Coordinates of N, CA and C in Angstrom, one line a residue:
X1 N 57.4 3.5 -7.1 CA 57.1 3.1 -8.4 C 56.4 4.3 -9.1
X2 N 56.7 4.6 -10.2 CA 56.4 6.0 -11.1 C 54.6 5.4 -11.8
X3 N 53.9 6.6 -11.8 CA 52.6 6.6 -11.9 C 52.6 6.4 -13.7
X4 N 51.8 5.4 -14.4 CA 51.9 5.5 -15.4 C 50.6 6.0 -15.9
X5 N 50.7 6.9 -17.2 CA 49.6 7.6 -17.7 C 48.2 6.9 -17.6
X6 N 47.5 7.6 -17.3 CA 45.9 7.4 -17.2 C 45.8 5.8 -16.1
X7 N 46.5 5.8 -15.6 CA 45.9 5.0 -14.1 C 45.5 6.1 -13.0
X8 N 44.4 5.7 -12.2 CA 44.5 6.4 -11.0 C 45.6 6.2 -10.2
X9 N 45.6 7.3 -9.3 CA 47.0 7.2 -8.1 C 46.0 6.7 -6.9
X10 N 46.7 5.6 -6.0 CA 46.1 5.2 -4.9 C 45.5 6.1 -3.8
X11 N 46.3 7.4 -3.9 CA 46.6 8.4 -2.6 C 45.1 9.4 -3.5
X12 N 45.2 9.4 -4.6 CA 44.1 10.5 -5.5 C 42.9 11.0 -4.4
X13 N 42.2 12.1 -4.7 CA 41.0 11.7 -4.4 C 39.5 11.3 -5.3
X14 N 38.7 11.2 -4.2 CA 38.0 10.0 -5.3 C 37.3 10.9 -6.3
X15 N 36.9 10.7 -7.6 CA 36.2 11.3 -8.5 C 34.5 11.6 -8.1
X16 N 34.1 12.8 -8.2 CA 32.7 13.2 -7.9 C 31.8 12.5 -8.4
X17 N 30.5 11.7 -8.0 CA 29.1 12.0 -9.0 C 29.0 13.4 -9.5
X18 N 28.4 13.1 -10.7 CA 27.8 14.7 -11.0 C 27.1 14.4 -12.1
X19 N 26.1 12.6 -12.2 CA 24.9 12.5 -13.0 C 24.3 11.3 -12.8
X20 N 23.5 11.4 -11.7 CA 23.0 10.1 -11.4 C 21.8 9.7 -11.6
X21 N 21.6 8.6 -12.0 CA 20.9 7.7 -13.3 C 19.6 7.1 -12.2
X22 N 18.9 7.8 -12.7 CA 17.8 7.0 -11.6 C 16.9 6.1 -12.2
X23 N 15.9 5.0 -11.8 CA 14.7 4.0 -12.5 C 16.0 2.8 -12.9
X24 N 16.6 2.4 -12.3 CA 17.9 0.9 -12.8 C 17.6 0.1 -11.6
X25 N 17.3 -0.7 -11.7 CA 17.1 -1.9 -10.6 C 17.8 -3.0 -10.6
X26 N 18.8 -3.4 -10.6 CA 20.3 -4.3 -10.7 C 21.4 -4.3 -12.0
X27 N 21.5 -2.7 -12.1 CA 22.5 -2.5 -13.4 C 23.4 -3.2 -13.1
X28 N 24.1 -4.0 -14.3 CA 25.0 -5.5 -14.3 C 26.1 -5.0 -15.4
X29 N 26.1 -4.4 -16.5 CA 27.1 -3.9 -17.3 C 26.4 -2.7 -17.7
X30 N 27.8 -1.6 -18.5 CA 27.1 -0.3 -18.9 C 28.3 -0.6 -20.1
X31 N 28.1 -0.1 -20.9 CA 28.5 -0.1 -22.3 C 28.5 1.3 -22.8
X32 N 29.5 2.1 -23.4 CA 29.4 3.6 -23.7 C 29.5 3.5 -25.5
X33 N 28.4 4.1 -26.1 CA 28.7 4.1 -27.6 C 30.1 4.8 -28.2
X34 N 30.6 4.3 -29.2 CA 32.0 4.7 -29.4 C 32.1 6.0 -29.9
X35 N 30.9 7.0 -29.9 CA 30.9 8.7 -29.9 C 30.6 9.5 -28.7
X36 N 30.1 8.1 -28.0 CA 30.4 8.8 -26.4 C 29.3 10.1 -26.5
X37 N 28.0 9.6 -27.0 CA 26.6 10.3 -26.9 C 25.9 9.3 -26.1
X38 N 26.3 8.0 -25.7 CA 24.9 7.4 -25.3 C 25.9 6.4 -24.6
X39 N 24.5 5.6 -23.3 CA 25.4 4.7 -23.1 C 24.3 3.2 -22.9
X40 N 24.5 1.7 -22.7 CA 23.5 1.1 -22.4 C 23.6 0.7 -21.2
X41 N 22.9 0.2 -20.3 CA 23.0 -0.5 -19.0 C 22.0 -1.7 -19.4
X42 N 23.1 -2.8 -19.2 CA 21.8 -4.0 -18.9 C 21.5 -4.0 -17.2
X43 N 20.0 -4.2 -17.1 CA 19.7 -4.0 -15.9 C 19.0 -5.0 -15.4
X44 N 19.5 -6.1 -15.0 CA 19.4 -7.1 -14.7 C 18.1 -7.5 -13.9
X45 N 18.0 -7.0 -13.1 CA 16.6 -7.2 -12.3 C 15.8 -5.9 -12.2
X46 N 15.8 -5.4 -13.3 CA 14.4 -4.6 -14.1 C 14.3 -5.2 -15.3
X47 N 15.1 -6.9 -15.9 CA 14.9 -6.9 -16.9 C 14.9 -6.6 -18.4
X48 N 15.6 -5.4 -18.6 CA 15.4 -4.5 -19.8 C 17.1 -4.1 -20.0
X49 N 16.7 -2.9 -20.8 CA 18.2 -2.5 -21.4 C 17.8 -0.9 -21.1
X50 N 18.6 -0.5 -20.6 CA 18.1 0.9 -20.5 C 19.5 2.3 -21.3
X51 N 18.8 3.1 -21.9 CA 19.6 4.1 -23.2 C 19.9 5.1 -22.4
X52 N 21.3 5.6 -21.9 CA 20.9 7.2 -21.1 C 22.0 7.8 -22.4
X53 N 21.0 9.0 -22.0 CA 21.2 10.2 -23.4 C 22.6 11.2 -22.2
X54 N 23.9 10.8 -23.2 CA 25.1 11.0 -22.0 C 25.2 12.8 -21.6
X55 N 24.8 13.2 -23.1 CA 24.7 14.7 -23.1 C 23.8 15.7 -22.3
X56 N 22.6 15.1 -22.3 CA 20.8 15.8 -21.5 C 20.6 14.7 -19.8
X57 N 21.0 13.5 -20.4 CA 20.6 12.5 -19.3 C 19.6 12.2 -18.7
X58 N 19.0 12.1 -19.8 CA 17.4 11.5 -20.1 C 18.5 10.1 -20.0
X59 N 17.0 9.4 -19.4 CA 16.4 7.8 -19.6 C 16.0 7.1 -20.5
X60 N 16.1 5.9 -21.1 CA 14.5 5.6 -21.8 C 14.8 3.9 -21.7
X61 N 13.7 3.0 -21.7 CA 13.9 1.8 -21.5 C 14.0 1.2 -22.7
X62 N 14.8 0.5 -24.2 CA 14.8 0.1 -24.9 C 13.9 -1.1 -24.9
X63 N 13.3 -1.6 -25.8 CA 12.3 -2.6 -26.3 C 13.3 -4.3 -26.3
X64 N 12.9 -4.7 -25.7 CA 14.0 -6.0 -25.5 C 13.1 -7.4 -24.6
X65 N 12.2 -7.9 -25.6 CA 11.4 -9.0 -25.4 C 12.3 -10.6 -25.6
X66 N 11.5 -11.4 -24.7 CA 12.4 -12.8 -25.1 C 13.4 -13.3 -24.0
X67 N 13.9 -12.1 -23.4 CA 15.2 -12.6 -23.0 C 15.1 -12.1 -21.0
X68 N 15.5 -12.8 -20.4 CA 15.7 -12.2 -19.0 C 17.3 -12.1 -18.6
X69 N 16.8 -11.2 -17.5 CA 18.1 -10.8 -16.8 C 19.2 -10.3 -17.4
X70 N 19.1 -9.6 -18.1 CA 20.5 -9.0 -19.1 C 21.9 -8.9 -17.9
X71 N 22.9 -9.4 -18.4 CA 23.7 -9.9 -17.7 C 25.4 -8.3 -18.3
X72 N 25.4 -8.6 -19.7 CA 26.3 -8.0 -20.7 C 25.8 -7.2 -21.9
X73 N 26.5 -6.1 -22.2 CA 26.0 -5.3 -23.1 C 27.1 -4.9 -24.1
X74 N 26.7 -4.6 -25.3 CA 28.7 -4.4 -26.0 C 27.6 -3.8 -27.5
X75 N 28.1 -2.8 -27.7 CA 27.5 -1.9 -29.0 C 28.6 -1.8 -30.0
X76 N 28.0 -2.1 -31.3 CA 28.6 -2.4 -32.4 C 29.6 -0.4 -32.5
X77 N 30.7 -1.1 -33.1 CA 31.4 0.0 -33.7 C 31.0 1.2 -34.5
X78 N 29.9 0.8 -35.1 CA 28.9 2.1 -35.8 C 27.8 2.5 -34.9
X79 N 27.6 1.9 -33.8 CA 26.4 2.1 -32.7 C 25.3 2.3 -33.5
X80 N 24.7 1.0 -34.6 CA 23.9 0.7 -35.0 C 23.7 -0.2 -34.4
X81 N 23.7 -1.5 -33.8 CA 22.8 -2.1 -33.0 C 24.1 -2.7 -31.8
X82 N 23.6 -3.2 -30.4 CA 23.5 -3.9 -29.3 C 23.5 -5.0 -29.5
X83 N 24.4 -6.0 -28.7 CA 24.5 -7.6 -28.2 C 23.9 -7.7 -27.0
X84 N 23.1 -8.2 -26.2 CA 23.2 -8.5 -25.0 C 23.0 -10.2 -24.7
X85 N 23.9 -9.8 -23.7 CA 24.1 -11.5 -23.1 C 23.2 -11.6 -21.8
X86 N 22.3 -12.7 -21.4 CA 21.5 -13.1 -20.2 C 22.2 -14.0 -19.6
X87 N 21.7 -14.1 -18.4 CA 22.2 -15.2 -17.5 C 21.1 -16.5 -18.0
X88 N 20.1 -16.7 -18.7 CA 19.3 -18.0 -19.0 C 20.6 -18.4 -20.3
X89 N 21.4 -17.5 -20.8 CA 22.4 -18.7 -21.7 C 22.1 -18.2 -23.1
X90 N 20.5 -16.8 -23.9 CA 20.7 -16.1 -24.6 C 21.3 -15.1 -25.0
X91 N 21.7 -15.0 -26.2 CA 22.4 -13.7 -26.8 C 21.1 -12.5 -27.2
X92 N 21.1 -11.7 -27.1 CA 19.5 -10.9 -27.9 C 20.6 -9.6 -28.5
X93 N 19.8 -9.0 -30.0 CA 20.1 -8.1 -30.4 C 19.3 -6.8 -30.5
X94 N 19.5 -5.9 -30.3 CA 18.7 -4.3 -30.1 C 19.2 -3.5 -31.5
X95 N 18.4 -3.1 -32.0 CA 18.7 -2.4 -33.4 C 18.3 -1.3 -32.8

């Protein structure tokens, strides 16, 4: 069966780390902003949302009160603000 564009091949080898994100204590989704400068991770069992800077790869923990266990993360088309979804059954918004 012929390889179609941008799938991996089975046989490939595997793709390297070469930026690893440290302080995430049960990352559960990662969400990439649509200029592909930044990305979110909801981090489920640190409770928070955490911002990596995709360019420097800095950290920083976004401000995200109210809600536990961030489950889902999805950034608006202007990457003006964040949806996150929890496992208690809230939606929470990050500007």
């Amino acid at each position: 069966m012929a390889a179609r564009p941008g799938l991996s091949q089975p046989n490939a080898a595997p793709e390297r780390v070469t930026a690893p994100y440290a302080g995430f204590k049960g990352p559960y989704d990662v969400a990439i902003a649509p200029d592909a400068t930044f990305a979110l991770v909801a981090n489920r069992r640190g409770n928070n949302v955490g911002r990596i800077d995709l360019a420097g790869g800095g950290t920083v923990t976004l401000p995200y009160a109210g809600f536990t266990k961030p489950a889902g993360v999805a950034i608006s088309p202007d990457a003006t603000f964040a949806l996150v979804a929890n496992f208690n059954g809230n939606v929470g918004r990050i500007d």
